[in-house]
C-alpha cells in the first residue's frame, strides 16, 4: 500500500490544514462545551442504600456536600485567601443516597481506545462488578476502538 506524499514532504493533510483544524476536526484551540447543565433532582433511592446508612465516609459513601479541593497543599489553600466554602473544588465521584436513573432500566457502556494501559482491565472489571452486583444494572456494553467502536457491528456485550 502506498501513500501520496504532500508537497511539504509529509504524509497526511497539508500543514496549513492541520494548523487551522485540530486533529479532532474542530478549529484549533476551540473547546466544545460538554457541560451537563442539570439532570434535575435525583429521586430514585440508590440500591447501595444499605451500605450508605452509616453517615461516615467510606468506599461505599460520598456525602452530597463534599468537595475535592483544587489545591492539594496547605500553602496553596492559604495563598488563595478565601473562606473554605469559596475555595475552588470539584464534585467527588462515588455512590449517593439518591440517583437519577433506575438501574434496572439503565444500560451502561464502557468506551476504550485500545493500546497499552497497565491496569485498565482491572478498572473495567471493577466497574462492571459494581454496576452489576451493587447497582443491579442488567446490561453493560463494552465499546472498543473509541467512539468509532460505537457501531453495533463492533460493540461487545457482557450480561450478568
Short mmCIF file of the C-alpha atoms (twelve columns), coordinates in Angstrom:
data_MODEL
# 
_entry.id   MODEL 
# 
loop_
_atom_site.group_PDB 
_atom_site.id 
_atom_site.type_symbol 
_atom_site.label_atom_id 
_atom_site.label_alt_id 
_atom_site.label_comp_id 
_atom_site.label_asym_id 
_atom_site.label_seq_id 
_atom_site.Cartn_x 
_atom_site.Cartn_y 
_atom_site.Cartn_z 
_atom_site.pdbx_PDB_model_num 
ATOM 1   C CA . UNK A 1   0.000   0.000   0.000  1 
ATOM 2   C CA . UNK A 2   1.444   3.363   -0.938 1 
ATOM 3   C CA . UNK A 3   0.555   6.785   0.359  1 
ATOM 4   C CA . UNK A 4   0.764   10.025  -1.528 1 
ATOM 5   C CA . UNK A 5   3.446   12.419  -0.347 1 
ATOM 6   C CA . UNK A 6   2.315   16.029  0.034  1 
ATOM 7   C CA . UNK A 7   4.349   18.892  -1.320 1 
ATOM 8   C CA . UNK A 8   5.522   19.729  2.214  1 
ATOM 9   C CA . UNK A 9   7.268   16.322  2.394  1 
ATOM 10  C CA . UNK A 10  4.968   14.691  4.961  1 
ATOM 11  C CA . UNK A 11  2.219   12.094  4.786  1 
ATOM 12  C CA . UNK A 12  -1.283  13.283  5.661  1 
ATOM 13  C CA . UNK A 13  -3.058  16.591  5.189  1 
ATOM 14  C CA . UNK A 14  -1.124  19.696  4.155  1 
ATOM 15  C CA . UNK A 15  0.440   21.582  7.082  1 
ATOM 16  C CA . UNK A 16  -1.888  24.559  6.530  1 
ATOM 17  C CA . UNK A 17  -4.941  22.352  7.113  1 
ATOM 18  C CA . UNK A 18  -3.531  20.973  10.365 1 
ATOM 19  C CA . UNK A 19  -2.710  24.460  11.623 1 
ATOM 20  C CA . UNK A 20  -6.322  25.603  11.111 1 
ATOM 21  C CA . UNK A 21  -8.094  22.420  12.199 1 
ATOM 22  C CA . UNK A 22  -7.152  20.297  15.191 1 
ATOM 23  C CA . UNK A 23  -6.874  16.520  14.968 1 
ATOM 24  C CA . UNK A 24  -10.431 16.249  16.335 1 
ATOM 25  C CA . UNK A 25  -11.858 18.173  13.361 1 
ATOM 26  C CA . UNK A 26  -12.667 21.260  15.455 1 
ATOM 27  C CA . UNK A 27  -10.977 24.609  14.878 1 
ATOM 28  C CA . UNK A 28  -7.625  24.556  16.645 1 
ATOM 29  C CA . UNK A 29  -7.853  25.954  20.163 1 
ATOM 30  C CA . UNK A 30  -11.616 25.629  20.424 1 
ATOM 31  C CA . UNK A 31  -13.064 23.567  23.230 1 
ATOM 32  C CA . UNK A 32  -16.552 22.105  22.831 1 
ATOM 33  C CA . UNK A 33  -18.943 22.778  25.692 1 
ATOM 34  C CA . UNK A 34  -19.721 19.360  27.167 1 
ATOM 35  C CA . UNK A 35  -21.088 20.697  30.442 1 
ATOM 36  C CA . UNK A 36  -24.175 18.934  31.735 1 
ATOM 37  C CA . UNK A 37  -26.285 21.876  32.860 1 
ATOM 38  C CA . UNK A 38  -28.582 19.863  35.116 1 
ATOM 39  C CA . UNK A 39  -30.197 16.473  35.416 1 
ATOM 40  C CA . UNK A 40  -32.743 17.832  37.862 1 
ATOM 41  C CA . UNK A 41  -33.188 16.418  41.330 1 
ATOM 42  C CA . UNK A 42  -32.189 12.783  41.937 1 
ATOM 43  C CA . UNK A 43  -35.347 10.950  43.013 1 
ATOM 44  C CA . UNK A 44  -34.516 7.225   42.949 1 
ATOM 45  C CA . UNK A 45  -33.242 5.532   46.091 1 
ATOM 46  C CA . UNK A 46  -29.827 4.026   45.427 1 
ATOM 47  C CA . UNK A 47  -29.511 0.227   45.551 1 
ATOM 48  C CA . UNK A 48  -26.394 0.974   47.613 1 
ATOM 49  C CA . UNK A 49  -28.603 2.451   50.410 1 
ATOM 50  C CA . UNK A 50  -27.906 -0.364  52.910 1 
ATOM 51  C CA . UNK A 51  -24.195 0.447   52.650 1 
ATOM 52  C CA . UNK A 52  -24.859 4.188   52.878 1 
ATOM 53  C CA . UNK A 53  -26.888 4.218   56.081 1 
ATOM 54  C CA . UNK A 54  -23.941 4.964   58.359 1 
ATOM 55  C CA . UNK A 55  -23.086 8.656   57.928 1 
ATOM 56  C CA . UNK A 56  -19.333 8.021   57.910 1 
ATOM 57  C CA . UNK A 57  -17.325 8.422   54.704 1 
ATOM 58  C CA . UNK A 58  -16.250 5.021   53.367 1 
ATOM 59  C CA . UNK A 59  -15.617 3.489   49.966 1 
ATOM 60  C CA . UNK A 60  -19.396 2.977   49.882 1 
ATOM 61  C CA . UNK A 61  -20.437 6.557   50.560 1 
ATOM 62  C CA . UNK A 62  -19.849 10.108  49.343 1 
ATOM 63  C CA . UNK A 63  -21.638 12.940  51.093 1 
ATOM 64  C CA . UNK A 64  -23.518 15.122  48.605 1 
ATOM 65  C CA . UNK A 65  -21.943 18.264  50.075 1 
ATOM 66  C CA . UNK A 66  -18.326 17.033  49.863 1 
ATOM 67  C CA . UNK A 67  -15.873 18.753  47.507 1 
ATOM 68  C CA . UNK A 68  -12.402 17.747  46.293 1 
ATOM 69  C CA . UNK A 69  -10.306 20.879  46.677 1 
ATOM 70  C CA . UNK A 70  -8.315  22.076  43.677 1 
ATOM 71  C CA . UNK A 71  -5.355  22.999  45.888 1 
ATOM 72  C CA . UNK A 72  -3.685  19.984  47.457 1 
ATOM 73  C CA . UNK A 73  -1.322  21.797  49.802 1 
ATOM 74  C CA . UNK A 74  -1.970  23.943  52.859 1 
ATOM 75  C CA . UNK A 75  0.141   26.758  51.392 1 
ATOM 76  C CA . UNK A 76  -1.995  26.675  48.220 1 
ATOM 77  C CA . UNK A 77  -5.202  26.941  50.245 1 
ATOM 78  C CA . UNK A 78  -3.826  29.738  52.441 1 
ATOM 79  C CA . UNK A 79  -2.443  31.527  49.372 1 
ATOM 80  C CA . UNK A 80  -5.927  31.890  47.924 1 
ATOM 81  C CA . UNK A 81  -7.066  33.878  50.932 1 
ATOM 82  C CA . UNK A 82  -10.645 32.637  50.617 1 
ATOM 83  C CA . UNK A 83  -13.085 31.191  53.137 1 
ATOM 84  C CA . UNK A 84  -13.353 27.397  52.950 1 
ATOM 85  C CA . UNK A 85  -16.785 27.473  51.262 1 
ATOM 86  C CA . UNK A 86  -15.386 29.612  48.406 1 
ATOM 87  C CA . UNK A 87  -12.297 27.519  47.636 1 
ATOM 88  C CA . UNK A 88  -12.334 26.053  44.117 1 
ATOM 89  C CA . UNK A 89  -13.178 22.376  44.066 1 
ATOM 90  C CA . UNK A 90  -14.771 19.520  42.185 1 
ATOM 91  C CA . UNK A 91  -17.624 17.163  42.974 1 
ATOM 92  C CA . UNK A 92  -16.188 13.831  44.146 1 
ATOM 93  C CA . UNK A 93  -17.209 10.629  42.442 1 
ATOM 94  C CA . UNK A 94  -18.880 7.833   44.296 1 
ATOM 95  C CA . UNK A 95  -22.268 6.459   45.321 1 
ATOM 96  C CA . UNK A 96  -25.007 8.769   46.563 1 
ATOM 97  C CA . UNK A 97  -28.198 8.146   48.549 1 
ATOM 98  C CA . UNK A 98  -30.431 9.255   45.646 1 
ATOM 99  C CA . UNK A 99  -29.663 8.670   41.952 1 
ATOM 100 C CA . UNK A 100 -31.054 9.986   38.653 1 
ATOM 101 C CA . UNK A 101 -31.735 6.799   36.691 1 
ATOM 102 C CA . UNK A 102 -33.403 3.495   37.569 1 
ATOM 103 C CA . UNK A 103 -30.576 0.906   37.334 1 
ATOM 104 C CA . UNK A 104 -32.984 -1.846  36.227 1 
ATOM 105 C CA . UNK A 105 -33.786 0.247   33.137 1 
ATOM 106 C CA . UNK A 106 -30.247 1.522   32.546 1 
ATOM 107 C CA . UNK A 107 -27.656 0.318   30.049 1 
ATOM 108 C CA . UNK A 108 -24.031 1.183   30.656 1 
ATOM 109 C CA . UNK A 109 -21.334 1.485   28.001 1 
ATOM 110 C CA . UNK A 110 -17.610 1.440   28.687 1 
ATOM 111 C CA . UNK A 111 -15.574 3.018   25.895 1 
ATOM 112 C CA . UNK A 112 -11.895 2.119   25.463 1 
ATOM 113 C CA . UNK A 113 -9.425  3.253   22.851 1 
ATOM 114 C CA . UNK A 114 -7.067  0.302   22.848 1 
ATOM 115 C CA . UNK A 115 -3.345  0.481   23.219 1 
ATOM 116 C CA . UNK A 116 -1.195  -0.229  26.236 1 
ATOM 117 C CA . UNK A 117 -2.641  0.996   29.529 1 
ATOM 118 C CA . UNK A 118 -1.444  -1.001  32.544 1 
ATOM 119 C CA . UNK A 119 -4.271  -1.647  34.985 1 
ATOM 120 C CA . UNK A 120 -7.113  -0.765  32.622 1 
ATOM 121 C CA . UNK A 121 -8.515  -4.303  32.655 1 
ATOM 122 C CA . UNK A 122 -8.764  -4.142  36.473 1 
ATOM 123 C CA . UNK A 123 -10.567 -0.804  36.287 1 
ATOM 124 C CA . UNK A 124 -13.045 -2.136  33.723 1 
ATOM 125 C CA . UNK A 125 -13.623 -5.343  35.723 1 
ATOM 126 C CA . UNK A 126 -14.264 -3.327  38.899 1 
ATOM 127 C CA . UNK A 127 -16.676 -1.045  37.082 1 
ATOM 128 C CA . UNK A 128 -18.612 -3.983  35.621 1 
ATOM 129 C CA . UNK A 129 -18.770 -5.708  39.027 1 
ATOM 130 C CA . UNK A 130 -20.075 -2.561  40.756 1 
ATOM 131 C CA . UNK A 131 -22.651 -1.912  38.045 1 
ATOM 132 C CA . UNK A 132 -23.957 -5.483  38.019 1 
ATOM 133 C CA . UNK A 133 -23.665 -6.574  41.676 1 
ATOM 134 C CA . UNK A 134 -24.196 -3.320  43.601 1 
ATOM 135 C CA . UNK A 135 -26.407 -1.286  41.263 1 
ATOM 136 C CA . UNK A 136 -28.139 -4.225  39.548 1 
ATOM 137 C CA . UNK A 137 -27.615 -2.820  36.033 1 
ATOM 138 C CA . UNK A 138 -28.718 -5.630  33.737 1 
ATOM 139 C CA . UNK A 139 -26.702 -4.761  30.629 1 
ATOM 140 C CA . UNK A 140 -23.128 -3.484  30.365 1 
ATOM 141 C CA . UNK A 141 -21.723 -2.960  26.887 1 
ATOM 142 C CA . UNK A 142 -18.017 -2.811  26.033 1 
ATOM 143 C CA . UNK A 143 -17.088 -0.492  23.164 1 
ATOM 144 C CA . UNK A 144 -13.645 -0.998  21.675 1 
ATOM 145 C CA . UNK A 145 -11.748 1.420   19.415 1 
ATOM 146 C CA . UNK A 146 -13.055 4.617   20.993 1 
ATOM 147 C CA . UNK A 147 -16.189 6.259   19.677 1 
ATOM 148 C CA . UNK A 148 -15.652 4.636   16.270 1 
ATOM 149 C CA . UNK A 149 -16.454 1.369   18.008 1 
ATOM 150 C CA . UNK A 150 -19.956 2.502   18.905 1 
ATOM 151 C CA . UNK A 151 -21.217 0.964   15.685 1 
ATOM 152 C CA . UNK A 152 -23.414 -2.062  16.545 1 
ATOM 153 C CA . UNK A 153 -21.049 -4.239  14.490 1 
ATOM 154 C CA . UNK A 154 -18.112 -3.696  16.840 1 
ATOM 155 C CA . UNK A 155 -19.704 -3.429  20.326 1 
ATOM 156 C CA . UNK A 156 -19.311 -6.383  22.660 1 
ATOM 157 C CA . UNK A 157 -21.839 -7.188  25.376 1 
ATOM 158 C CA . UNK A 158 -21.397 -8.646  28.843 1 
ATOM 159 C CA . UNK A 159 -24.569 -9.654  30.660 1 
ATOM 160 C CA . UNK A 160 -24.752 -10.631 34.297 1 
# 
